[in-house]
Coordinates of C-alpha atoms in Angstrom, one line a residue:
Chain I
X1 CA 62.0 121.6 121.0
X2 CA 64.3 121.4 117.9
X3 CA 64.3 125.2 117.7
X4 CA 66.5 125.1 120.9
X5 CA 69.3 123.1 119.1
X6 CA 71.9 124.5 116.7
X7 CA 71.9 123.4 112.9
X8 CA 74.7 120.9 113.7
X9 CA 72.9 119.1 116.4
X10 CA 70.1 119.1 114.0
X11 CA 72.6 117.9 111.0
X12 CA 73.6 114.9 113.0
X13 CA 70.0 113.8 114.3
X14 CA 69.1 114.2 110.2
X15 CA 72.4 111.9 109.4
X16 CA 70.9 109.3 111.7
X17 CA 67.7 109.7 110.0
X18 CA 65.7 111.3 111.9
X19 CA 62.7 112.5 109.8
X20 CA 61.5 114.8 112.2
X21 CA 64.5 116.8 112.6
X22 CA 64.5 116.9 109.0
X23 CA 61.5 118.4 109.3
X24 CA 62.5 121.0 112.0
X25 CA 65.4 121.9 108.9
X26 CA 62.4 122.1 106.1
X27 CA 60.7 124.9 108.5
X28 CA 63.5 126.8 109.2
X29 CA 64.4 127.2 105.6
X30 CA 61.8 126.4 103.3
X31 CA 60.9 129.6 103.0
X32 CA 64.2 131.2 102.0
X33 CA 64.5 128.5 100.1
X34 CA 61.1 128.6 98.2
X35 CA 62.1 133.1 98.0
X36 CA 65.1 132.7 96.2
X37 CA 64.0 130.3 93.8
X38 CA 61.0 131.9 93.1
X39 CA 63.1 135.4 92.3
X40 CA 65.3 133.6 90.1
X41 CA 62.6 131.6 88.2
X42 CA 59.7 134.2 88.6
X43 CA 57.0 131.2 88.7
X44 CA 55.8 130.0 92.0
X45 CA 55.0 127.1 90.7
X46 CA 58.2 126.1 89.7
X47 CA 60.1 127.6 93.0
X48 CA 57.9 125.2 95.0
X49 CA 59.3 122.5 92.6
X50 CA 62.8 123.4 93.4
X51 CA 62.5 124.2 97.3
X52 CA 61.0 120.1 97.4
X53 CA 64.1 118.9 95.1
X54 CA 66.4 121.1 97.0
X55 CA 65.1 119.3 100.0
X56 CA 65.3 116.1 98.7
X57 CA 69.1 116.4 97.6
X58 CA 70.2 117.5 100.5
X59 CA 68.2 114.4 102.8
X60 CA 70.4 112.7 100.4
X61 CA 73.6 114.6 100.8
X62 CA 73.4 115.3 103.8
X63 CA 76.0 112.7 105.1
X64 CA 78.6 114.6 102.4
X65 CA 77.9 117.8 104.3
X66 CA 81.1 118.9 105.8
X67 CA 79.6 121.8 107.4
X68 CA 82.1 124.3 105.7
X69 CA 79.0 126.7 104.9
X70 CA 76.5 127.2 106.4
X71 CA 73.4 125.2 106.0
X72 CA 71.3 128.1 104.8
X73 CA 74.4 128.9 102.2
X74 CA 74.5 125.1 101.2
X75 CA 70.7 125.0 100.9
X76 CA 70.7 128.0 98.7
X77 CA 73.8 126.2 96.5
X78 CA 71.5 123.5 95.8
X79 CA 68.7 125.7 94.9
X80 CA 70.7 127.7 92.6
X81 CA 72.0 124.7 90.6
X82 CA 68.4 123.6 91.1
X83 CA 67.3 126.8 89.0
X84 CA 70.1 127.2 86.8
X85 CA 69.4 123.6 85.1
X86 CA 65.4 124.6 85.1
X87 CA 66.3 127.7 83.2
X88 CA 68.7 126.0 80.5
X89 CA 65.7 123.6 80.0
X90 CA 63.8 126.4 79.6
X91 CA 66.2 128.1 77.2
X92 CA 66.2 124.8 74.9
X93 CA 62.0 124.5 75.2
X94 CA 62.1 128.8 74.4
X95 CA 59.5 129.4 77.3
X96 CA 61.6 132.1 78.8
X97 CA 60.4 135.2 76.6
X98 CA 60.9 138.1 79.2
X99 CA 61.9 140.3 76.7
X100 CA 58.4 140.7 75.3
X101 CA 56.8 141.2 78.5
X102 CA 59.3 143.6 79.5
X103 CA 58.0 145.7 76.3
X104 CA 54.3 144.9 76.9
X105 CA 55.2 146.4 80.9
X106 CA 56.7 148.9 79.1
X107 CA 53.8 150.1 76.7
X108 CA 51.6 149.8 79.5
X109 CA 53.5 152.3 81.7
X110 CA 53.1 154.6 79.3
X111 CA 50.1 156.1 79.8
X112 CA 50.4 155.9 83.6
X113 CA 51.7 159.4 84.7
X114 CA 55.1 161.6 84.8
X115 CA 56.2 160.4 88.2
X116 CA 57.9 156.8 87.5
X117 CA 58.3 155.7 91.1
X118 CA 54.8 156.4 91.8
X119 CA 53.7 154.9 88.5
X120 CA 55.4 151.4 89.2
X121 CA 54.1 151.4 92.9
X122 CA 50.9 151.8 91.4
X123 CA 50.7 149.6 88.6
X124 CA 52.3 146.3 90.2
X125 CA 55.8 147.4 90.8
X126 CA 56.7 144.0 92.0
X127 CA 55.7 142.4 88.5
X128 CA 57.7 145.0 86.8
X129 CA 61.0 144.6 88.5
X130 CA 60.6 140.6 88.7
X131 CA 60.5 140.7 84.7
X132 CA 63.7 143.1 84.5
X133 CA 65.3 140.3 86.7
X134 CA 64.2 137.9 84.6
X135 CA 65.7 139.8 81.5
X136 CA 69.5 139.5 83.4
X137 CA 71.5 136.9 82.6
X138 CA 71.3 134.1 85.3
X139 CA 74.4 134.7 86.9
X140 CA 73.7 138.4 87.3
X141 CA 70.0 138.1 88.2
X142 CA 71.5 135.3 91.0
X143 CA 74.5 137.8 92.3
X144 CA 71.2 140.6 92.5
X145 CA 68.8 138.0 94.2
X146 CA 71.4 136.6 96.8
X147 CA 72.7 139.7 98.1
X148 CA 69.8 142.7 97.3
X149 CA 67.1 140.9 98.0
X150 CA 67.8 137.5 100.4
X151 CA 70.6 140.0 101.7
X152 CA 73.4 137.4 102.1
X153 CA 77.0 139.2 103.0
X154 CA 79.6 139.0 100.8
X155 CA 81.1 135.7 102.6
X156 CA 78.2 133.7 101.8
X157 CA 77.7 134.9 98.4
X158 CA 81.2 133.8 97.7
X159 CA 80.3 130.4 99.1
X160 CA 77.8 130.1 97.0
X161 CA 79.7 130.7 93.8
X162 CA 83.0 129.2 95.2
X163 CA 85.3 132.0 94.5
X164 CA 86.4 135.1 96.4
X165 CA 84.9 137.8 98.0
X166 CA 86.6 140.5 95.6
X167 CA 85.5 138.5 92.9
X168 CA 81.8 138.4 94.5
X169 CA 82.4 142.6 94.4
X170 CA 83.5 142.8 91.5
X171 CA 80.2 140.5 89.8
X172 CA 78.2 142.5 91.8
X173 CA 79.0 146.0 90.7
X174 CA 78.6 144.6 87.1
X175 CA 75.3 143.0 87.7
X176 CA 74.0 145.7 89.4
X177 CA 74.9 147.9 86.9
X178 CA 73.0 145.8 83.9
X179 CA 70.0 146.0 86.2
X180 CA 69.8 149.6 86.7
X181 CA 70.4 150.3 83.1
X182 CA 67.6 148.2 82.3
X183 CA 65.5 149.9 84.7
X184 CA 66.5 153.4 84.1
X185 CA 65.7 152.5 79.8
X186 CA 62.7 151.1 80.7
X187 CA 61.7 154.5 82.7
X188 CA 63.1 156.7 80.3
X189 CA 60.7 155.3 77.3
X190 CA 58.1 156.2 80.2
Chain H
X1 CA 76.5 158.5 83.2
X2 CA 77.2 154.9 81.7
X3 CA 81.5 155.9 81.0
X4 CA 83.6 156.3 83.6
X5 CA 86.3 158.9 82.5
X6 CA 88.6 158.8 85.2
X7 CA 89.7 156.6 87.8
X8 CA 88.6 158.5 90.8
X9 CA 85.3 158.4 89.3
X10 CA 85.5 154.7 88.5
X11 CA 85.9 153.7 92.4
X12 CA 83.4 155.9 93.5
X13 CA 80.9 154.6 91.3
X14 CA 82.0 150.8 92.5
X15 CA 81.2 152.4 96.2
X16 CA 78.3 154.1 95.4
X17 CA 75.8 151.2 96.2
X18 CA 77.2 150.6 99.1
X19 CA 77.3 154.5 99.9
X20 CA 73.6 154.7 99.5
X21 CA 72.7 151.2 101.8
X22 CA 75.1 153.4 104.3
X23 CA 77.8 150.9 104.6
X24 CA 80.6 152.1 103.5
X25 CA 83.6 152.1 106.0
X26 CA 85.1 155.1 107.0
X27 CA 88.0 155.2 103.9
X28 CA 86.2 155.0 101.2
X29 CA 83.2 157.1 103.1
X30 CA 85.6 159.8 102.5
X31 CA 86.5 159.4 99.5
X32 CA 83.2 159.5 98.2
X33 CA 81.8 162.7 100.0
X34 CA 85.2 164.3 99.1
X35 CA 84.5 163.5 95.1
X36 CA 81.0 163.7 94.9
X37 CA 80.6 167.7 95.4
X38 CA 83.0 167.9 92.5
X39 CA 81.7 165.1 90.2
X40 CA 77.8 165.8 88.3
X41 CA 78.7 162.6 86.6
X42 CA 79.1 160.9 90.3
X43 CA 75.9 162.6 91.6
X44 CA 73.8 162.1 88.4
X45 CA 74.9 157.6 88.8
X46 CA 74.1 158.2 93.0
X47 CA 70.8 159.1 92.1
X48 CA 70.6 156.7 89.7
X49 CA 71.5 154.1 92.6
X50 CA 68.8 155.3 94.8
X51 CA 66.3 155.1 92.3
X52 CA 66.6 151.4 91.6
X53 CA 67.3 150.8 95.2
X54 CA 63.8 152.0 96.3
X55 CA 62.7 149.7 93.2
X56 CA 64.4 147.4 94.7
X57 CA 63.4 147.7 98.0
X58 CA 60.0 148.1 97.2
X59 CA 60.3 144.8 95.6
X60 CA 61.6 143.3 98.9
X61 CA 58.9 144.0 100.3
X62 CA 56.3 142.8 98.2
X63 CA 56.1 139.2 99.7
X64 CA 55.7 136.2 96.6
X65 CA 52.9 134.1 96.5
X66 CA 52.6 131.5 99.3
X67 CA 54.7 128.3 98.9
X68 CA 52.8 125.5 99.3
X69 CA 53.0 123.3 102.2
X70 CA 54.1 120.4 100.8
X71 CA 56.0 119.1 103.5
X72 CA 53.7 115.6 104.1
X73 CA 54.7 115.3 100.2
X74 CA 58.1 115.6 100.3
X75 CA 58.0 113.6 103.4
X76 CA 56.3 110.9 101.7
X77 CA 58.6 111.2 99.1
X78 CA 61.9 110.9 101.3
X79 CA 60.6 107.7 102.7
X80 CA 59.8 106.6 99.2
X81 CA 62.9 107.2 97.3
X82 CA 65.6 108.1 99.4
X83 CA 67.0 104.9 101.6
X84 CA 67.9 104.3 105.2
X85 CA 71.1 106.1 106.3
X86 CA 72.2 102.3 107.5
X87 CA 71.9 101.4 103.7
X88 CA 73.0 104.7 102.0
X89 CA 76.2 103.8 104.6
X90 CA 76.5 100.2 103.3
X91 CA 76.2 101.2 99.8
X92 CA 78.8 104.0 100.1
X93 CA 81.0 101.4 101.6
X94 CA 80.8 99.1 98.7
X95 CA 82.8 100.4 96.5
X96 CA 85.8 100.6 98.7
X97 CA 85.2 96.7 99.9
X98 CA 85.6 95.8 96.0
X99 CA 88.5 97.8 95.2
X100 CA 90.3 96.3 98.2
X101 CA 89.2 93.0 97.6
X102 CA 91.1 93.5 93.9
X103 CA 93.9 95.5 94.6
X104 CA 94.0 97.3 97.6
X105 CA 95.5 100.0 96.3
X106 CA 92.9 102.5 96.0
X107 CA 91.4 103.9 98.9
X108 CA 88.0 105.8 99.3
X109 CA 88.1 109.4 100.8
X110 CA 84.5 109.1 102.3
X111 CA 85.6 105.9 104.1
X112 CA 87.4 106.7 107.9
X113 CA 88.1 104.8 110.8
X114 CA 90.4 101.9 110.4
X115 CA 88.5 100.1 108.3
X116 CA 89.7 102.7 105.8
X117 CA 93.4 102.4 106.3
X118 CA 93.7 98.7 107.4
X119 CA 93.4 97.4 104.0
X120 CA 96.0 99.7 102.5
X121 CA 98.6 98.6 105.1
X122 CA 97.8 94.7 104.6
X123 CA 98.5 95.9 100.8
X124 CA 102.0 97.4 101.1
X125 CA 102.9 94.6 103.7
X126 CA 102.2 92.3 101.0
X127 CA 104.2 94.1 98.0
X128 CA 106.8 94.1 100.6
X129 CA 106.6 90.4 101.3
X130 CA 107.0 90.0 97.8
X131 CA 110.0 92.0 97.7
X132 CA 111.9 90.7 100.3
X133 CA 111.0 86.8 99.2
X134 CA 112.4 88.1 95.3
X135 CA 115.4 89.5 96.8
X136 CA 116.5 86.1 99.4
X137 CA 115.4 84.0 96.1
X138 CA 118.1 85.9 94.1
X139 CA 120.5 86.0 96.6
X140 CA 119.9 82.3 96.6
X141 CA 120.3 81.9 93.0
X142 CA 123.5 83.6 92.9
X143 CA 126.2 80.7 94.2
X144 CA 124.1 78.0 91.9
X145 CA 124.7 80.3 89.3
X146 CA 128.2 81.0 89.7
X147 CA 129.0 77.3 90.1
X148 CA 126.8 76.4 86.9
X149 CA 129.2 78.6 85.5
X150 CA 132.7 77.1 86.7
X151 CA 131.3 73.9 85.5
X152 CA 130.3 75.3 82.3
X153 CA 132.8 74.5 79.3
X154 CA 135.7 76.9 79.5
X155 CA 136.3 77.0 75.9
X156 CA 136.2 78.5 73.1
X157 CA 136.7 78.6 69.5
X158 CA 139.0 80.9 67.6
X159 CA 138.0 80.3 63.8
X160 CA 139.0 82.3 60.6
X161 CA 135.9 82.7 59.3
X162 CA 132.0 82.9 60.2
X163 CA 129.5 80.8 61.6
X164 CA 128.6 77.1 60.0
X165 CA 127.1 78.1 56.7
X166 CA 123.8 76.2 57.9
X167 CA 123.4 79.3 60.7
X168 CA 123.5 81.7 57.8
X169 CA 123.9 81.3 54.1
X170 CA 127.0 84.1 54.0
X171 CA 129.1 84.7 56.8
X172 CA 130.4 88.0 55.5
X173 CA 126.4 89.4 55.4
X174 CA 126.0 88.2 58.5
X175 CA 124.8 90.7 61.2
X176 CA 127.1 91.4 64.1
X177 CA 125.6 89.6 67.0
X178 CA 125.9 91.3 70.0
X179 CA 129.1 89.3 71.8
X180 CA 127.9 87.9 74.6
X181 CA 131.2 86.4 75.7
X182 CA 130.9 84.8 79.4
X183 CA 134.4 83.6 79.5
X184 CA 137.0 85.9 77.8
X185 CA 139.8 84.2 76.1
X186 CA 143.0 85.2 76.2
X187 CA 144.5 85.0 72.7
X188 CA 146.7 81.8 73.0
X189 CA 149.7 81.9 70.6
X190 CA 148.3 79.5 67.9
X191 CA 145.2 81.3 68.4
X192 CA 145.8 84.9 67.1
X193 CA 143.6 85.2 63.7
X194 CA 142.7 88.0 62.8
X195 CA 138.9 86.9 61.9
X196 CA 137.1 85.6 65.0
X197 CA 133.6 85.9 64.3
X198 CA 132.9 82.8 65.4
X199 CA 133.7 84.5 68.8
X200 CA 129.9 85.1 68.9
X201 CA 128.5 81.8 68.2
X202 CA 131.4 80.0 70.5
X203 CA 130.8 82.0 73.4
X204 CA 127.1 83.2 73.4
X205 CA 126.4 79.6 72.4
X206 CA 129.8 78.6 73.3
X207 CA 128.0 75.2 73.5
X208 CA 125.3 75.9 70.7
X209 CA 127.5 76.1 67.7
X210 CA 129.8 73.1 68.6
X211 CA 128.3 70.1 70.6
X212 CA 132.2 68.5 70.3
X213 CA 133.3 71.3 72.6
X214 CA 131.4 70.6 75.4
X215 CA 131.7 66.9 75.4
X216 CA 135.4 67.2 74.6
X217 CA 136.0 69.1 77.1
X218 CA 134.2 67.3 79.7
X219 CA 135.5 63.8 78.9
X220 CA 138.6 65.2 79.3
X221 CA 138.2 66.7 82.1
X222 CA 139.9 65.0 85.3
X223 CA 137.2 62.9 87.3
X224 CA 137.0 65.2 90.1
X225 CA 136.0 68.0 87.9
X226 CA 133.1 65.8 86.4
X227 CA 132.2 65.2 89.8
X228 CA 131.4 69.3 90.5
X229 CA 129.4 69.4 87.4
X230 CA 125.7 68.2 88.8
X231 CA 123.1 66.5 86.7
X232 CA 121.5 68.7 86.6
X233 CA 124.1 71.3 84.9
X234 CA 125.1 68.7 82.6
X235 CA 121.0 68.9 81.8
X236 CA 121.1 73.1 81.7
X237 CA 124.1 73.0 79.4
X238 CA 122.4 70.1 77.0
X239 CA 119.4 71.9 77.1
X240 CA 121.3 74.8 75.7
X241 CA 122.5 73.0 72.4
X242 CA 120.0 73.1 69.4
X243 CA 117.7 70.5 69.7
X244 CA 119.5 67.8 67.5
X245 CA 122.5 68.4 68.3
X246 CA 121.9 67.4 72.3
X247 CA 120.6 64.5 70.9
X248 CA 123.5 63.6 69.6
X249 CA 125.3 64.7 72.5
X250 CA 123.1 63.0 75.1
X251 CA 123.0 59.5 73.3
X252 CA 126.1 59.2 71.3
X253 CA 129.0 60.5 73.5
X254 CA 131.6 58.0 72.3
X255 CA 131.0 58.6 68.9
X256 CA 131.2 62.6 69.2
X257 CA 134.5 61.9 71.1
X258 CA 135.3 59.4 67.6
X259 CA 134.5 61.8 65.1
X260 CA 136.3 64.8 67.1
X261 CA 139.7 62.9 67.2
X262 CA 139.0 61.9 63.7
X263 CA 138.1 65.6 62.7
X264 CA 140.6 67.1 64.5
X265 CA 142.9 65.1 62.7
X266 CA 141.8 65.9 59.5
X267 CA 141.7 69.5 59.8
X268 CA 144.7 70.1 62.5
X269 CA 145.8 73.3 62.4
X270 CA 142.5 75.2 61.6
X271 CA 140.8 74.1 65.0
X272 CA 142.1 75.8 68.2
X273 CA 140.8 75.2 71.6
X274 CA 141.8 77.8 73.9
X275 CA 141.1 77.3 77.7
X276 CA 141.1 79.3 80.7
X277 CA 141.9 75.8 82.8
X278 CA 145.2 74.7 83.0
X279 CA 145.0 71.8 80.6
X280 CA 146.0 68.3 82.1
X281 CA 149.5 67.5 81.3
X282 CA 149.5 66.8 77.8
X283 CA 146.2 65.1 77.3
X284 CA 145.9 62.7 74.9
X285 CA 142.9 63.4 72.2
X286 CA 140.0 60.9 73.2
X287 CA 141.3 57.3 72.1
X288 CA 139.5 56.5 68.3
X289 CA 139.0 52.7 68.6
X290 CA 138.5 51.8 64.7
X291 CA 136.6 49.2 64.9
X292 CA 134.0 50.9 67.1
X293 CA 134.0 54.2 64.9
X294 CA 133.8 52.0 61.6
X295 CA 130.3 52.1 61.4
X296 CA 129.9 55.3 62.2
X297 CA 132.0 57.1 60.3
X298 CA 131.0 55.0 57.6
X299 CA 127.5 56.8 57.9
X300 CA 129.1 60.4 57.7
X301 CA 131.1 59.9 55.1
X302 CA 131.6 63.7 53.8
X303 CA 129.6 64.2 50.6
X304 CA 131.9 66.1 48.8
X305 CA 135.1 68.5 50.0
X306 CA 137.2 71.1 47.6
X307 CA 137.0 74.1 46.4
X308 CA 135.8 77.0 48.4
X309 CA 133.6 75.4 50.5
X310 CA 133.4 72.0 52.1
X311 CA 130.8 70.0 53.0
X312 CA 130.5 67.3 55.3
X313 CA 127.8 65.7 57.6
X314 CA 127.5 66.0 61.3
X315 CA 126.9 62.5 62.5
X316 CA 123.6 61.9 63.1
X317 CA 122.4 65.0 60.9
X318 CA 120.8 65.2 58.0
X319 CA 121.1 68.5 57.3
X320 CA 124.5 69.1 55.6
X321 CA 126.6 71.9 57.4
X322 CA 128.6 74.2 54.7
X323 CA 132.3 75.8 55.8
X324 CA 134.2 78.3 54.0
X325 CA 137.4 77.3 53.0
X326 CA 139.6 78.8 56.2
X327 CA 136.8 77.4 58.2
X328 CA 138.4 75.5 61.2
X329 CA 136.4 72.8 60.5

C-alpha cells in the first residue's frame, strides 16, 4: 500500500511517527544502504552495523529533513559519515591492513595463468577488487563506490559531498585514476 | 601512459571513462575519436579504462553477502531509544521558550508559526517602550533643570591665586581641572587678574569651594527671588557643598553671613564677586550685629596670619584652611 505513495508522503507519515511507514522507507532502501556501506567497509558485518545506525539517525532526523536531496542521497550521506567515523576508528585500533592482503592476493595470482581477466574471474575476482578499494583512500574509494558501483549521477554525488558537480568530475577522474593504477600494478606483477 | 604531455591529451584522458561507459555528449565525442587515431598514449590509457571497467563491472555484479534482516531489531530499538515525535517536538521547543523567557532576543530557526515570531515582536515593543518612556522622562527633566539652574548662585570668584591650600598642598602643582564653568563671567572691571585658577573650583563647584557664596548671595537676594528657589533646590545645591561645609551652611546661616561681612572687611580688595544679575541697588553687606557674632568669632579667631601664607579657621572647622599670600581670602 505504501509502495503507491511518493517518499514525501511517506516522509510526513514517518514525521508523525508512523512506525510502519518507517518501515515501508527501511525496505526500500536498506539494501542500497546496507551495498554501499558494505563496499566502503568491505565487512558485512560492519555494513549491517551502519545500514541500522543509518536508520536510526535518520528516524531521528527526520523532522530536520528539508527534502533538498533526495532521500536515497540523504540516506547514503548518513551512511558515509556512518563509515568514515568506523574507518578512522579503525585507523587508530590498526585493523585496516589492506595492504598486506593486497600482496598475499597478489602472490597468489601468480601462479594462476597469463590471461589476467580470466585469472581474477576465476580466483574470486570480487575479493580482489574489494581489497584494491579498500587500499584507496576513503574519499576516493567513496567517489568510486557512489558513482561506478551504486551508479549515482553526478548531481547526487555532489549532494553527497556538498560541493559542485565539476568538483565531483574533477575527484572522480583522480580517484579513478589511483584505482586503475593499483589495478593495472597489481596485474602487471601477474 | 601515467604523464600527460599535452593538453589535448590531458582532456581526452578526463573523457575517456566516460567514452568507454558511452556517454559522452556529442562535443567531446568528437574530440576524442578525432585524437585517438593519432594518440598511442590515448589508446594505450582507453584500454587501460576498459580493463578496469570490466573489473569493475564484474565486481558489480558479484552481489555482497546478504544483510541481515534486522528490521524487528532496529524497530525495537527505535521504540527504545528514540522518543515520540510529540516529545522530540516539545524538547526542540524548549530551548527557544528559555531564551525568550530571558531575553527574547534570540530566536530559533527550527521554530515557525507565530509562536516563533510573537515573542520577538513583544521584545522590540518593549525596548521601544523603554525608549520612548527615557525620552518623555528627559524631556521632562529639561525645564526643572533649567530652573535649578536660574536659581542656582550666579557667582563667581575671581581670585589671584589657586585653590584653598587644604584642596591641594601647592596651587602652582596643581593639575588643570577641566573648567567646567556653567555660568561664564564676564570680566567685571575690578575683576581682571590675570591668575583665575580659582575659576575651576568657583564654577565647577562654584558652591563647593566657598559655602559664603551661596548663602551670600541668596540672603541677598530680593524675596521674590528666594521664593523661585524650591526646597528642594536649596537641598540639591547644599548637597553639593563638601559635607562640612553644608553643615555649616544648613545650621549656621547668620553666622556665615557674620563672618563674610567680617571677612570681607578684612580682606577688601582681594575678594570680587562678579554676577550675571543685576545687583540690587547698592546692597548693603549682610548687617554684623557684634554682640551676636562675639561668640563666634571669638571661636575662629585666626591662628596666625603673615608672611606668605595665612592661616585662618573656617567657623565651625577644624581643619585649618591655608591661602597664599594674593589669595582673596
Amino acid at each position: 500500500m505504501l509502495a503507491q505513495h511518493s517518499d514525501e508522503e511517506v516522509i510526513a507519515r514517518c514525521r508523525a511517527g508512523d512506525l510502519e511507514a518507517f518501515g515501508w522507507l527501511y525496505a526500500r532502501y536498506a539494501r542500497q544502504v546496507y551495498r554501499f556501506s558494505y563496499h566502503m567497509l568491505g565487512d558485512a558485518d560492519d555494513a549491517d552495523d551502519v545500514k541500522q545506525d543509518t536508520f536510526l539517525k535518520a528516524y531521528q532526523a527526520m523532522p530536520g529533513f528539508r527534502g533538498e536531496c533526495s532521500l536515497q542521497t540523504w540516506l547514503i550521506k548518513i551512511a558515509g559519515n556512518l563509515c568514515r567515523d568506523r574507518l578512522k576508528s579503525r585507523a587508530r585500533r590498526s585493523e585496516l591492513a589492506l595492504i598486506p592482503e593486497i600482496a598475499d592476493s597478489l602472490h597468489d595470482t601468480r601462479t594462476l595463468g597469463v590471461d589476467p581477466a580470466a585469472t581474477l574471474e576465476r580466483k574470486d575476482l570480487h575479493d580482489t577488487v574489494h581489497r584494491v578499494l579498500g587500499g584507496l583512500p576513503e574519499p576516493q574509494r567513496l567517489l568510486i563506490v557512489l558513482r561506478d558501483i551504486e551508479g549515482l549521477n553526478y548531481q547526487q554525488i555532489a549532494d553527497v559531498l556538498g560541493c559542485s558537480v565539476s568538483s565531483v568530475k574533477l575527484r572522480l577522474f583522480r580517484a579513478r585514476r589511483g584505482f586503475r593504477d593499483r589495478i593495472e600494478s597489481l596485474l602487471k606483477v601477474r | 601512459m601515467s604523464g600527460f604531455p599535452f593538453s589535448a591529451c590531458r582532456a581526452v584522458q578526463r573523457a575517456l571513462w566516460d567514452y568507454a561507459y558511452n556517454r559522452l555528449s556529442e562535443g567531446p565525442l568528437e574530440m576524442v575519436e578525432r585524437h585517438l587515431p593519432t594518440c598511442a598514449a590515448c589508446r594505450s590509457e582507453l584500454e587501460s579504462v576498459r580493463r578496469t571497467q570490466a573489473l569493475l563491472a564484474a565486481y558489480r555484479e558479484q552481489p555482497p553477502p546478504p544483510p541481515r534482516s534486522d528490521w524487528e531489531a532496529l524497530r525495537k530499538r527505535l521504540i527504545e531509544e528514540v522518543p515520540a515525535p510529540a516529545a522530540r517536538e516539545a524538547h526542540r521547543q524548549e530551548p527557544t521558550v528559555a531564551v525568550v523567557s530571558v531575553g527574547g532576543a534570540r530566536r530559533y530557526s527550527r521554530s515557525s508559526g507565530i509562536g516563533g515570531w510573537l515573542p520577538s515582536v513583544a521584545y522590540s515593543g518593549g525596548i521601544a517602550a523603554l525608549l520612548v518612556v527615557a525620552a518623555l522622562g528627559y524631556r521632562l527633566l529639561l525645564p526643572r533643570r533649567a530652573a535649578e539652574k536660574s536659581a542656582a548662585p550666579s557667582l563667581s570668584v575671581r581670585a589671584r591665586s589657586g585653590p584653598p591650600a587644604s584642596l591641594s598642598g601647592n596651587a602652582s602643582a596643581r593639575p588643570s581641572a577641566p573648567t567646567r564653568n556653567m555660568h561664564p563671567v564676564a570680566p567685571a572691571p575690578e575683576a581682571t587678574d590675570a591668575g583665575n585658577d580659582l575659576d575651576d573650583y568657583s564654577t565647577a563647584s562654584g558652591s563647593e569651594a566657598n559655602p559664603y557664596l551661596i548663602t551670600a548671595s541668596q540672603s541677598d537676594r530680593p524675596d521674590s527671588e528666594q521664593e523661585m528657589t524650591s526646597p528642594k533646590v536649596k537641598k540639591r545645591s547644599r548637597s553639593s557643598l563638601p559635607r562640612w561645609q553644608g553643615r555649616i551652611a544648613a545650621r549656621q546661616p547668620e553666622r556665615l553671613a557674620a563672618h563674610r561681612a567680617e571677612s570681607a572687611a578684612r580682606d577688601e580688595g582681594k575678594l570680587h564677586f562678579v554676577s550675571h544679575k543685576p545687583q540690587p541697588t547698592e546692597s548693603a553687606p549682610p548687617r554684623v550685629e557684634e554682640n551676636q557674632n562675639e561668640n563666634l568669632l571669638d571661636s575662629i579667631t585666626p591662628v596666625s596670619q603673615g608672611g606668605d601664607t595665612s592661616e585662618r579657621f573656617v567657623m565651625g572647622a577644624l581643619t585649618p584652611m591655608r591661602y597664599h599670600d594674593d589669595s582673596p581670602y
